[in-house]
Amino acid sequence: MPGSSRLPVSLRDTFNARKSSANGQLVALNIDVLRNIVFVLFVLRWTRIAFYQLKGRGIFGSIGDAYINIRRYLYGIFLRLPGVRDKVQAQVSDSILKLERKLVPSGPGVVRITSLPSQGWSEEEVRAKLTELADMEHTRWEEGRVSGAVYHGGDELIRLQTEAFGKFTVANPIHPDVFPGVRKMEAEIVAMVLSLFNAPEDAAGVTTSGGTESILMACLSARNKAYKERRVSQPEMILPETAHTAFRKAGEYFKIKIHLVQCKAPSYKVHLPSVSRLINPNTILLVGSAPNFPHGIIDDISGLSKLAVKKKIPLHVDCCLGSFIIPMLPKAGFDSESFDFRLPGVTSISCDTHKYGFAPKGNSTVLYRSDDYRKYQYFISPDWSGGVYASPSIAGSRPGALIAGCWASLVKQGENGYLDACHKIVGGMKKIETAIREKPELAADLKIIGRPIVSVVAFLSNTLDIYDIADAMSAKGWHLNALQNPPAIHVAVTLPIVAVVDKLIDDLVQVTEDIREQERKRIAEGKGAKGAVKGDTAALYGVAGSLPNKSVVVDLAKGFLDTLYKA
């Protein structure tokens, strides 16, 4: 073109080559920089993880954790070796078969209903079958021989609950405009329980299907709150090793990392310094029990509250087992400890109305200091084609009949009814505790765990096989709870147990003396101070406590669950 100049071809090629080389060097430099950034972020991430691991567990604790994990992994490999695997699976299958024979009726005359009847039964036939099913051989909870499990408020209350069921059989609180009475009762249940736990004026709560759902909701709320307000994407929570296993279920369901803190003798309460060391920027929730299920011990909730306030972390107190007993302790004249909303760090509480509230099974509550916490457990879908959908907890449709039965139970019992129950139940627990501590026949070999003050008393033995005692009590018709870590037995006292507590103590004395005599004979025969682990209870918990890898126990438990659904 006129007035323009062009570079010679050779210079232009040289320029382009140098330009291309510079671009290549720049790309390579950018890749190197990016690689270095990724490496630095990787190092920082693992340095941070290592720092909080060492801060939380210490050097020796971290080494101990690594040892346990390696031992568990290697033992898992051992269990999968061909010869070992076949032998273990044969034993597991044999155990499950025995369990199935025990739980699933069989033999001549047993009728299995595996499909709908071609013609519907008459009312008389249904009633007759219901009576037959109710009368199947079972552990006699009616005679007070079952620890916990059935929190019976008396025949009069059951009749009233049944009547409430009948009036609200089809009711569903998901439709409050259709069933306004159920909505009112549910709101009043929450208000009554909030009042019982000294909640502040702006406190809130919801009803749930049981303690597990209450705990799940509290964990979900804490997780969602931490993500929304602090952008925590790798949530962690800290709980005592004795906390209800529903917290571990919540961790698995909601992808929350669990830190377990030991509850060492003699107090068996959560170790506060360990909790403090484990707190880090990912911590979304601290947990305490009032009381815990295994030992009936109330954690140091006051200490946890101070930590929660200082670190600005929510604190959940599990009162599912304590329910309506623990708030009544001071009024009943028993020793008590601080645990409820009067402690500033307590942000949520779970309380089972279907335990010592004597409501029908399938009732519980989760309570929050304010709606600032409750709102994070709600599920709301504003753009669904079926319309705006909102539910307060996991379930959508819920049985209004259960809510009616719960409401009827609370207002029928009243404060005076629960106070009377507290006197009887805690009095029964103390009677068992005193017998074990003071009766020479028991005190020589049995030892109370911690200082129980609510409804559960747990005991172990350093001289006898505690699982042998559990099996021997089972043979006498008692259904007590076997524990592990440490091996122990607990009794959750209910109103039916109160009526037969003297018989329970007498049988425990006899069983302990029998086991002691068996040990004397073994020693005299030169067979050692303790007999071999035997019996159904001992077989399960003895194995569970001794194996570094629990996969065999998991297989047994899975077999048990599968058996429940065999017609």
Coordinates of C-alpha atoms in Angstrom, one line a residue:
M1 CA 0.0 0.0 0.0
P2 CA 1.2 3.6 -0.7
G3 CA 2.8 5.2 2.3
S4 CA 3.2 2.0 4.2
S5 CA 6.3 -0.1 4.9
R6 CA 6.7 -3.8 5.5
L7 CA 9.3 -5.8 7.4
P8 CA 11.5 -8.0 5.4
V9 CA 10.3 -11.6 5.5
S10 CA 13.4 -12.8 7.5
L11 CA 12.9 -10.1 10.2
R12 CA 9.2 -10.8 10.4
D13 CA 9.8 -14.5 10.9
T14 CA 12.4 -13.8 13.5
F15 CA 10.0 -11.4 15.3
N16 CA 7.2 -14.0 15.2
A17 CA 9.5 -16.7 16.4
R18 CA 10.7 -14.6 19.3
K19 CA 7.1 -13.6 20.0
S20 CA 6.0 -17.2 20.0
S21 CA 8.9 -18.2 22.2
A22 CA 8.0 -15.4 24.6
N23 CA 4.4 -16.5 24.7
G24 CA 5.6 -20.1 25.3
Q25 CA 7.8 -19.0 28.1
L26 CA 5.0 -16.9 29.6
V27 CA 2.6 -19.9 29.4
A28 CA 5.2 -22.1 31.0
L29 CA 5.8 -19.5 33.7
N30 CA 2.1 -19.3 34.3
I31 CA 1.8 -23.0 34.6
D32 CA 4.8 -23.1 37.0
V33 CA 3.2 -20.3 39.0
L34 CA -0.2 -22.1 39.0
R35 CA 1.6 -25.4 40.0
N36 CA 3.4 -23.6 42.8
I37 CA 0.1 -22.0 44.0
V38 CA -1.6 -25.4 44.0
F39 CA 1.3 -27.0 45.9
V40 CA 1.4 -24.2 48.5
L41 CA -2.4 -24.5 49.0
F42 CA -2.0 -28.3 49.3
V43 CA 0.8 -27.9 51.9
L44 CA -1.2 -25.2 53.8
R45 CA -4.3 -27.4 53.8
W46 CA -2.5 -30.4 55.2
T47 CA -0.4 -28.2 57.6
R48 CA -3.7 -26.8 58.9
I49 CA -5.1 -30.3 59.3
A50 CA -2.0 -31.5 61.0
F51 CA -2.0 -28.4 63.3
Y52 CA -5.5 -28.9 64.5
Q53 CA -5.0 -32.7 64.8
L54 CA -2.0 -32.1 67.1
K55 CA -3.8 -29.3 68.9
G56 CA -6.8 -31.5 69.6
R57 CA -5.2 -34.8 70.3
G58 CA -1.6 -34.0 71.1
I59 CA 1.4 -35.9 69.8
F60 CA 0.8 -39.1 71.9
G61 CA -3.0 -38.9 71.2
S62 CA -2.3 -38.6 67.5
I63 CA 0.1 -41.5 67.5
G64 CA -2.5 -43.5 69.4
D65 CA -5.2 -42.6 66.8
A66 CA -2.8 -43.7 64.0
Y67 CA -2.1 -47.0 65.8
I68 CA -5.8 -47.7 66.3
N69 CA -6.5 -47.0 62.6
I70 CA -3.6 -49.1 61.3
R71 CA -4.5 -51.9 63.6
R72 CA -8.1 -51.8 62.5
Y73 CA -7.1 -51.7 58.9
L74 CA -4.7 -54.7 59.2
Y75 CA -7.2 -56.7 61.2
G76 CA -9.8 -56.0 58.4
I77 CA -7.3 -57.4 55.9
F78 CA -6.8 -60.5 58.1
L79 CA -10.6 -61.1 58.3
R80 CA -10.8 -61.0 54.5
L81 CA -8.2 -63.7 54.0
P82 CA -9.8 -66.7 52.2
G83 CA -9.6 -69.3 55.0
V84 CA -10.4 -66.8 57.8
R85 CA -13.2 -65.1 55.8
D86 CA -15.0 -68.4 55.2
K87 CA -14.8 -69.5 58.8
V88 CA -16.0 -66.1 60.1
Q89 CA -18.9 -65.9 57.7
A90 CA -19.9 -69.5 58.7
Q91 CA -20.0 -68.4 62.3
V92 CA -21.9 -65.2 61.5
S93 CA -24.4 -67.1 59.5
D94 CA -24.9 -69.6 62.3
S95 CA -25.5 -66.8 64.8
I96 CA -28.0 -65.1 62.5
L97 CA -29.8 -68.4 62.0
K98 CA -30.1 -68.9 65.7
L99 CA -31.4 -65.3 66.0
E100 CA -33.9 -66.0 63.3
R101 CA -35.2 -69.1 65.0
K102 CA -35.7 -67.1 68.2
L103 CA -37.4 -64.1 66.6
V104 CA -39.4 -65.5 63.7
P105 CA -42.2 -67.9 64.6
S106 CA -42.1 -71.3 62.8
G107 CA -43.5 -74.7 63.0
P108 CA -47.0 -76.2 62.6
G109 CA -49.9 -73.9 63.1
V110 CA -47.9 -70.7 62.3
V111 CA -49.7 -68.7 59.7
R112 CA -47.7 -66.2 57.7
I113 CA -49.5 -63.4 55.9
T114 CA -47.3 -62.5 52.9
S115 CA -50.0 -61.1 50.5
L116 CA -53.3 -59.3 50.9
P117 CA -56.2 -61.6 51.8
S118 CA -58.4 -62.1 48.7
Q119 CA -61.3 -61.3 51.0
G120 CA -61.0 -58.8 53.8
W121 CA -61.3 -60.3 57.3
S122 CA -64.3 -59.6 59.5
E123 CA -63.8 -57.3 62.5
E124 CA -64.1 -60.3 64.8
E125 CA -61.3 -62.1 62.9
V126 CA -59.0 -59.0 63.1
R127 CA -59.6 -58.5 66.8
A128 CA -58.9 -62.2 67.5
K129 CA -55.6 -62.0 65.6
L130 CA -54.6 -58.8 67.3
T131 CA -55.2 -60.5 70.7
E132 CA -53.1 -63.5 69.6
L133 CA -50.2 -61.2 68.4
A134 CA -50.4 -59.2 71.6
D135 CA -50.2 -62.4 73.7
M136 CA -47.1 -63.8 71.9
E137 CA -44.4 -64.9 74.3
H138 CA -42.3 -61.9 75.3
T139 CA -40.2 -60.4 78.1
R140 CA -42.8 -59.4 80.7
W141 CA -42.5 -55.6 80.7
E142 CA -45.9 -55.4 82.3
E143 CA -44.3 -57.1 85.4
G144 CA -41.4 -54.5 85.5
R145 CA -38.8 -56.9 84.1
V146 CA -37.5 -54.6 81.3
S147 CA -35.0 -51.9 81.7
G148 CA -36.3 -48.7 80.0
A149 CA -37.9 -49.5 76.6
V150 CA -41.5 -49.1 77.9
Y151 CA -42.1 -45.9 79.7
H152 CA -45.5 -46.8 81.1
G153 CA -47.7 -44.1 82.7
G154 CA -50.4 -46.5 83.9
D155 CA -53.5 -48.2 82.5
E156 CA -55.7 -45.1 83.0
L157 CA -53.4 -43.0 80.9
I158 CA -53.2 -45.6 78.1
R159 CA -57.0 -45.7 77.9
L160 CA -57.0 -41.9 77.6
Q161 CA -54.3 -42.0 74.9
T162 CA -56.3 -44.6 72.9
E163 CA -59.3 -42.4 73.0
A164 CA -57.2 -39.4 71.8
F165 CA -56.0 -41.7 68.9
G166 CA -59.5 -42.5 67.9
K167 CA -60.6 -38.8 67.7
F168 CA -57.6 -37.9 65.5
T169 CA -56.8 -41.1 63.5
V170 CA -56.8 -39.4 60.1
A171 CA -55.4 -36.1 61.3
N172 CA -52.2 -34.8 59.6
P173 CA -50.5 -31.6 60.8
I174 CA -49.2 -30.9 57.3
H175 CA -52.7 -29.5 56.7
P176 CA -53.3 -27.1 59.6
D177 CA -56.3 -25.6 57.9
V178 CA -58.0 -29.0 57.8
F179 CA -56.9 -30.1 61.3
P180 CA -56.7 -26.9 63.4
G181 CA -57.0 -28.8 66.6
V182 CA -53.8 -30.7 65.9
R183 CA -51.9 -27.5 65.1
K184 CA -53.0 -26.0 68.4
M185 CA -52.1 -29.1 70.4
E186 CA -48.7 -29.3 68.8
A187 CA -47.9 -25.7 69.5
E188 CA -49.0 -26.2 73.1
I189 CA -46.8 -29.3 73.6
V190 CA -43.8 -27.2 72.5
A191 CA -44.7 -24.3 74.8
M192 CA -45.2 -26.6 77.8
V193 CA -41.8 -28.3 77.3
L194 CA -40.0 -25.0 76.7
S195 CA -41.5 -23.8 80.0
L196 CA -40.2 -26.9 81.7
F197 CA -36.7 -26.2 80.6
N198 CA -36.7 -22.5 81.6
A199 CA -36.5 -21.3 78.0
P200 CA -36.3 -17.5 77.4
E201 CA -39.3 -15.6 76.0
D202 CA -38.3 -15.8 72.4
A203 CA -37.4 -19.5 72.5
A204 CA -38.8 -21.9 69.8
G205 CA -39.1 -25.6 69.1
V206 CA -40.8 -28.3 67.1
T207 CA -42.1 -31.8 67.8
T208 CA -40.4 -34.8 66.2
S209 CA -40.9 -38.6 65.9
G210 CA -38.4 -39.4 68.6
G211 CA -35.1 -38.6 70.2
T212 CA -33.1 -39.6 67.1
E213 CA -34.9 -37.1 64.9
S214 CA -34.6 -34.4 67.6
I215 CA -30.9 -34.9 67.7
L216 CA -30.6 -35.1 63.8
M217 CA -32.5 -31.8 63.6
A218 CA -30.3 -30.0 66.1
C219 CA -27.2 -31.2 64.2
L220 CA -28.7 -30.1 60.9
S221 CA -29.6 -26.7 62.2
A222 CA -26.0 -26.2 63.6
R223 CA -24.5 -27.3 60.3
N224 CA -26.7 -25.1 58.1
K225 CA -26.2 -22.1 60.5
A226 CA -22.4 -22.5 60.3
Y227 CA -22.4 -22.7 56.5
K228 CA -24.8 -19.8 56.1
E229 CA -23.1 -17.4 58.6
R230 CA -19.5 -18.6 58.7
R231 CA -19.2 -20.4 55.3
V232 CA -18.0 -23.6 57.1
S233 CA -17.9 -26.3 54.4
Q234 CA -16.2 -29.0 56.3
P235 CA -18.2 -29.1 59.5
E236 CA -17.1 -30.9 62.7
M237 CA -18.8 -31.5 66.1
I238 CA -17.4 -32.5 69.4
L239 CA -19.2 -35.0 71.7
P240 CA -18.6 -37.2 74.7
E241 CA -18.0 -40.8 73.8
T242 CA -21.0 -41.6 75.9
A243 CA -23.3 -39.3 73.9
H244 CA -26.2 -41.1 72.2
T245 CA -25.2 -42.8 68.9
A246 CA -27.8 -40.7 67.1
F247 CA -25.1 -38.0 66.9
R248 CA -22.9 -40.4 65.0
K249 CA -25.9 -41.1 62.7
A250 CA -26.2 -37.3 62.2
G251 CA -22.5 -37.2 61.3
E252 CA -22.9 -39.9 58.7
Y253 CA -26.2 -38.5 57.2
F254 CA -25.1 -34.8 57.1
K255 CA -21.4 -35.3 56.5
I256 CA -20.2 -33.8 59.8
K257 CA -16.9 -35.0 61.1
I258 CA -17.2 -36.4 64.6
H259 CA -14.6 -35.9 67.4
L260 CA -15.2 -38.2 70.4
V261 CA -14.0 -37.1 73.8
Q262 CA -13.3 -39.6 76.6
C263 CA -15.3 -39.7 79.8
K264 CA -12.9 -41.2 82.2
A265 CA -13.4 -42.6 85.7
P266 CA -14.2 -41.8 88.4
S267 CA -16.6 -39.1 87.2
Y268 CA -17.4 -40.5 83.7
K269 CA -18.2 -36.9 82.6
V270 CA -16.9 -35.4 79.4
H271 CA -13.3 -34.1 79.8
L272 CA -13.5 -30.4 79.2
P273 CA -9.8 -29.7 78.5
S274 CA -10.0 -32.2 75.6
V275 CA -13.1 -30.5 74.3
S276 CA -11.4 -27.1 74.4
R277 CA -8.3 -28.4 72.5
L278 CA -10.4 -29.9 69.8
I279 CA -12.3 -26.7 68.9
N280 CA -11.2 -25.2 65.6
P281 CA -12.7 -22.9 62.9
N282 CA -14.7 -25.9 61.5
T283 CA -16.4 -26.7 64.8
I284 CA -20.2 -26.2 64.5
L285 CA -21.5 -27.8 67.6
L286 CA -20.6 -28.9 71.1
V287 CA -22.6 -31.7 72.8
G288 CA -23.4 -32.7 76.4
S289 CA -25.8 -35.3 77.9
A290 CA -28.2 -34.8 80.8
P291 CA -28.0 -37.7 81.4
N292 CA -26.2 -40.0 79.0
F293 CA -27.8 -43.4 78.1
P294 CA -25.0 -45.8 79.1
H295 CA -24.3 -44.6 82.7
G296 CA -27.0 -42.2 83.6
I297 CA -24.3 -39.5 84.2
I298 CA -24.9 -35.8 83.6
D299 CA -22.0 -34.1 81.8
D300 CA -20.5 -30.9 83.0
I301 CA -23.0 -28.7 81.1
S302 CA -22.0 -25.6 83.0
G303 CA -18.4 -26.0 81.9
L304 CA -19.5 -26.7 78.3
S305 CA -21.7 -23.6 78.4
K306 CA -18.7 -21.4 79.4
L307 CA -16.7 -22.9 76.5
A308 CA -19.6 -22.4 74.0
V309 CA -20.0 -18.7 75.0
K310 CA -16.2 -18.1 74.9
K311 CA -15.8 -19.7 71.5
K312 CA -19.2 -18.6 70.1
I313 CA -20.2 -22.1 69.2
P314 CA -23.7 -23.6 69.7
L315 CA -24.1 -26.2 72.5
H316 CA -26.7 -28.9 72.3
V317 CA -27.9 -30.7 75.5
D318 CA -29.4 -34.1 75.0
C319 CA -32.1 -34.5 77.6
C320 CA -34.0 -37.2 75.7
L321 CA -33.5 -39.7 78.5
G322 CA -33.8 -37.2 81.4
S323 CA -36.9 -35.8 79.7
F324 CA -39.5 -34.9 82.4
I325 CA -37.6 -36.4 85.3
I326 CA -34.5 -34.2 85.3
P327 CA -36.4 -30.8 85.5
M328 CA -38.3 -32.1 88.5
L329 CA -35.3 -33.1 90.6
P330 CA -35.0 -29.9 92.6
K331 CA -38.7 -29.7 93.3
A332 CA -38.6 -33.4 94.4
G333 CA -35.8 -32.7 96.8
F334 CA -33.1 -34.6 95.0
D335 CA -29.6 -33.5 94.0
S336 CA -29.5 -31.7 90.7
E337 CA -27.1 -30.1 88.3
S338 CA -27.4 -27.1 85.9
F339 CA -28.3 -28.2 82.4
D340 CA -31.0 -26.1 80.8
F341 CA -31.5 -22.7 79.1
R342 CA -30.6 -20.9 82.3
L343 CA -27.0 -21.5 81.2
P344 CA -26.2 -18.9 78.5
G345 CA -24.2 -21.2 76.3
V346 CA -27.1 -23.8 75.8
T347 CA -28.6 -23.1 72.4
S348 CA -30.7 -26.3 71.9
I349 CA -32.1 -29.2 73.9
S350 CA -33.7 -32.5 72.9
C351 CA -36.4 -33.9 75.2
D352 CA -38.4 -37.1 74.6
T353 CA -42.0 -36.7 75.6
H354 CA -42.4 -40.4 74.9
K355 CA -40.0 -41.4 77.7
Y356 CA -40.7 -40.0 81.2
G357 CA -43.4 -37.7 79.7
F358 CA -45.3 -41.0 79.3
A359 CA -46.6 -40.0 75.9
P360 CA -47.1 -42.7 73.2
K361 CA -44.0 -43.8 71.3
G362 CA -43.2 -41.6 68.4
N363 CA -43.1 -38.3 70.3
S364 CA -40.2 -36.0 71.1
T365 CA -39.3 -32.3 70.9
V366 CA -36.2 -30.3 69.9
L367 CA -36.0 -26.9 71.6
Y368 CA -34.0 -23.8 70.6
R369 CA -33.0 -20.6 72.4
S370 CA -34.5 -18.6 69.6
D371 CA -35.8 -18.9 66.1
D372 CA -32.3 -17.8 64.9
Y373 CA -31.4 -21.5 65.4
R374 CA -34.7 -23.2 64.6
K375 CA -35.1 -21.7 61.1
Y376 CA -32.0 -23.6 59.9
Q377 CA -33.7 -27.0 60.3
Y378 CA -36.7 -26.0 58.2
F379 CA -37.0 -27.3 54.6
I380 CA -38.7 -24.9 52.2
S381 CA -39.0 -25.4 48.4
P382 CA -40.6 -22.3 46.9
D383 CA -40.5 -23.3 43.2
W384 CA -41.9 -26.9 43.1
S385 CA -44.5 -27.5 40.5
G386 CA -46.8 -28.9 43.1
G387 CA -46.8 -25.5 44.9
V388 CA -44.7 -24.0 47.7
Y389 CA -43.6 -26.8 50.1
A390 CA -42.5 -26.3 53.6
S391 CA -41.9 -28.8 56.4
P392 CA -40.4 -28.2 59.9
S393 CA -38.5 -31.5 60.2
I394 CA -37.7 -34.7 58.2
A395 CA -41.2 -36.0 57.8
G396 CA -43.8 -34.5 55.5
S397 CA -47.1 -36.1 56.5
R398 CA -47.1 -36.9 60.3
P399 CA -49.7 -38.7 62.5
G400 CA -51.9 -36.2 64.2
A401 CA -53.1 -39.0 66.5
L402 CA -49.6 -39.2 68.1
I403 CA -49.7 -35.5 68.8
A404 CA -53.1 -35.8 70.3
G405 CA -51.9 -38.7 72.5
C406 CA -48.9 -36.6 73.6
W407 CA -51.0 -33.5 74.4
A408 CA -53.5 -35.6 76.4
S409 CA -50.6 -37.2 78.4
L410 CA -49.0 -33.9 79.3
V411 CA -52.2 -32.2 80.5
K412 CA -53.5 -35.3 82.3
Q413 CA -50.2 -35.8 84.2
G414 CA -49.6 -32.1 85.0
E415 CA -46.7 -30.9 87.1
N416 CA -48.0 -32.8 90.2
G417 CA -48.1 -36.1 88.2
Y418 CA -44.6 -35.8 86.9
L419 CA -43.3 -34.7 90.4
D420 CA -44.9 -37.9 91.9
A421 CA -43.3 -40.0 89.1
C422 CA -39.9 -38.4 89.8
H423 CA -40.1 -39.3 93.5
K424 CA -40.9 -42.9 92.6
I425 CA -38.4 -43.4 89.7
V426 CA -35.4 -41.6 91.2
G427 CA -36.2 -43.3 94.6
G428 CA -36.2 -46.7 92.9
M429 CA -32.9 -45.9 91.2
K430 CA -31.3 -44.8 94.5
K431 CA -32.6 -48.0 96.1
I432 CA -30.7 -50.1 93.5
E433 CA -27.6 -47.9 93.8
T434 CA -27.6 -48.1 97.6
A435 CA -27.9 -51.9 97.5
I436 CA -25.0 -52.3 95.2
R437 CA -22.8 -49.9 97.2
E438 CA -23.7 -51.2 100.6
K439 CA -24.9 -54.8 100.5
P440 CA -21.8 -57.0 101.2
E441 CA -23.1 -59.7 98.8
L442 CA -23.0 -57.1 95.9
A443 CA -20.4 -54.5 97.0
A444 CA -17.6 -57.1 97.1
D445 CA -17.8 -57.6 93.3
L446 CA -20.0 -54.9 91.7
K447 CA -19.1 -51.2 91.4
I448 CA -21.4 -48.3 90.5
I449 CA -20.2 -46.2 87.6
G450 CA -19.9 -42.5 88.5
R451 CA -22.6 -40.7 90.5
P452 CA -26.0 -41.2 88.9
I453 CA -28.7 -38.8 90.0
V454 CA -31.5 -39.3 87.5
S455 CA -33.1 -42.6 86.5
V456 CA -30.3 -44.8 85.3
V457 CA -27.8 -46.8 87.4
A458 CA -24.9 -48.6 85.8
F459 CA -22.5 -51.0 87.4
L460 CA -19.4 -53.1 86.4
S461 CA -17.2 -55.8 88.0
N462 CA -13.4 -56.1 88.2
T463 CA -13.6 -59.6 89.6
L464 CA -16.5 -61.3 87.8
D465 CA -17.6 -61.6 84.2
I466 CA -20.3 -58.9 84.1
Y467 CA -21.8 -60.5 80.9
D468 CA -22.3 -63.8 82.8
I469 CA -24.3 -61.8 85.3
A470 CA -26.3 -60.2 82.5
D471 CA -27.1 -63.7 81.0
A472 CA -28.0 -65.1 84.4
M473 CA -30.4 -62.2 85.0
S474 CA -31.9 -62.9 81.6
A475 CA -32.4 -66.5 82.6
K476 CA -34.5 -65.2 85.5
G477 CA -36.7 -63.2 83.2
W478 CA -35.0 -59.7 83.5
H479 CA -34.2 -57.7 80.3
L480 CA -31.3 -55.5 81.4
N481 CA -29.0 -53.4 79.2
A482 CA -25.5 -54.8 78.5
L483 CA -22.9 -52.1 77.9
Q484 CA -19.3 -52.0 76.5
N485 CA -16.3 -49.8 76.9
P486 CA -16.2 -50.6 79.8
P487 CA -18.2 -53.9 80.0
A488 CA -21.2 -53.1 82.3
I489 CA -24.9 -53.4 82.9
H490 CA -27.4 -50.7 83.4
V491 CA -30.9 -50.4 84.7
A492 CA -33.2 -47.6 83.4
V493 CA -35.8 -47.4 86.1
T494 CA -39.4 -47.0 85.0
L495 CA -42.7 -47.0 87.0
P496 CA -43.2 -50.8 86.3
I497 CA -39.7 -51.5 87.7
V498 CA -40.4 -49.4 90.8
A499 CA -43.1 -51.9 91.8
V500 CA -40.6 -54.9 91.7
V501 CA -37.3 -53.2 92.6
D502 CA -36.9 -55.4 95.7
K503 CA -37.2 -58.5 93.6
L504 CA -34.7 -57.2 91.1
I505 CA -32.2 -56.6 94.0
D506 CA -32.8 -60.1 95.5
D507 CA -32.3 -61.8 92.1
L508 CA -29.1 -59.7 91.5
V509 CA -27.8 -60.9 94.9
Q510 CA -28.5 -64.5 94.1
V511 CA -27.0 -64.3 90.6
T512 CA -23.9 -62.6 91.8
E513 CA -23.3 -65.2 94.5
D514 CA -23.9 -68.0 91.9
I515 CA -21.3 -66.5 89.5
R516 CA -18.9 -65.9 92.4
E517 CA -19.2 -69.6 93.4
Q518 CA -18.6 -70.7 89.8
E519 CA -15.4 -68.6 89.8
R520 CA -14.3 -70.2 93.1
K521 CA -14.7 -73.6 91.5
R522 CA -12.8 -72.6 88.5
I523 CA -9.9 -71.4 90.6
A524 CA -10.0 -74.5 92.7
E525 CA -9.8 -76.6 89.5
G526 CA -6.8 -74.5 88.3
K527 CA -8.7 -73.0 85.3
G528 CA -8.0 -69.4 86.0
A529 CA -9.8 -66.5 87.7
K530 CA -12.4 -66.0 85.0
G531 CA -14.5 -68.3 82.9
A532 CA -14.7 -68.3 79.2
V533 CA -17.1 -65.8 77.6
K534 CA -20.4 -67.5 77.0
G535 CA -24.1 -66.8 76.6
D536 CA -25.9 -64.7 74.0
T537 CA -25.2 -61.4 75.7
A538 CA -21.5 -62.3 76.4
A539 CA -21.0 -63.6 72.9
L540 CA -22.1 -60.3 71.3
Y541 CA -20.6 -57.7 73.7
G542 CA -17.5 -59.7 74.6
V543 CA -16.6 -60.0 70.9
A544 CA -17.5 -56.4 70.2
G545 CA -15.3 -55.1 73.0
S546 CA -12.2 -57.3 72.0
L547 CA -12.0 -56.9 68.2
P548 CA -10.0 -54.1 66.8
N549 CA -12.1 -54.2 63.7
K550 CA -15.9 -54.3 64.2
S551 CA -16.9 -55.6 60.7
V552 CA -18.0 -58.9 62.2
V553 CA -20.2 -57.1 64.7
V554 CA -21.6 -55.0 61.8
D555 CA -22.4 -58.2 59.9
L556 CA -24.2 -59.6 63.0
A557 CA -26.1 -56.4 63.5
K558 CA -27.1 -56.3 59.8
G559 CA -28.3 -59.8 60.1
F560 CA -30.4 -58.8 63.1
L561 CA -32.0 -55.9 61.2
D562 CA -32.7 -58.2 58.2
T563 CA -34.4 -60.7 60.5
L564 CA -36.8 -58.0 61.7
Y565 CA -38.4 -58.0 58.2
K566 CA -38.9 -61.7 57.8
A567 CA -42.6 -62.5 57.9

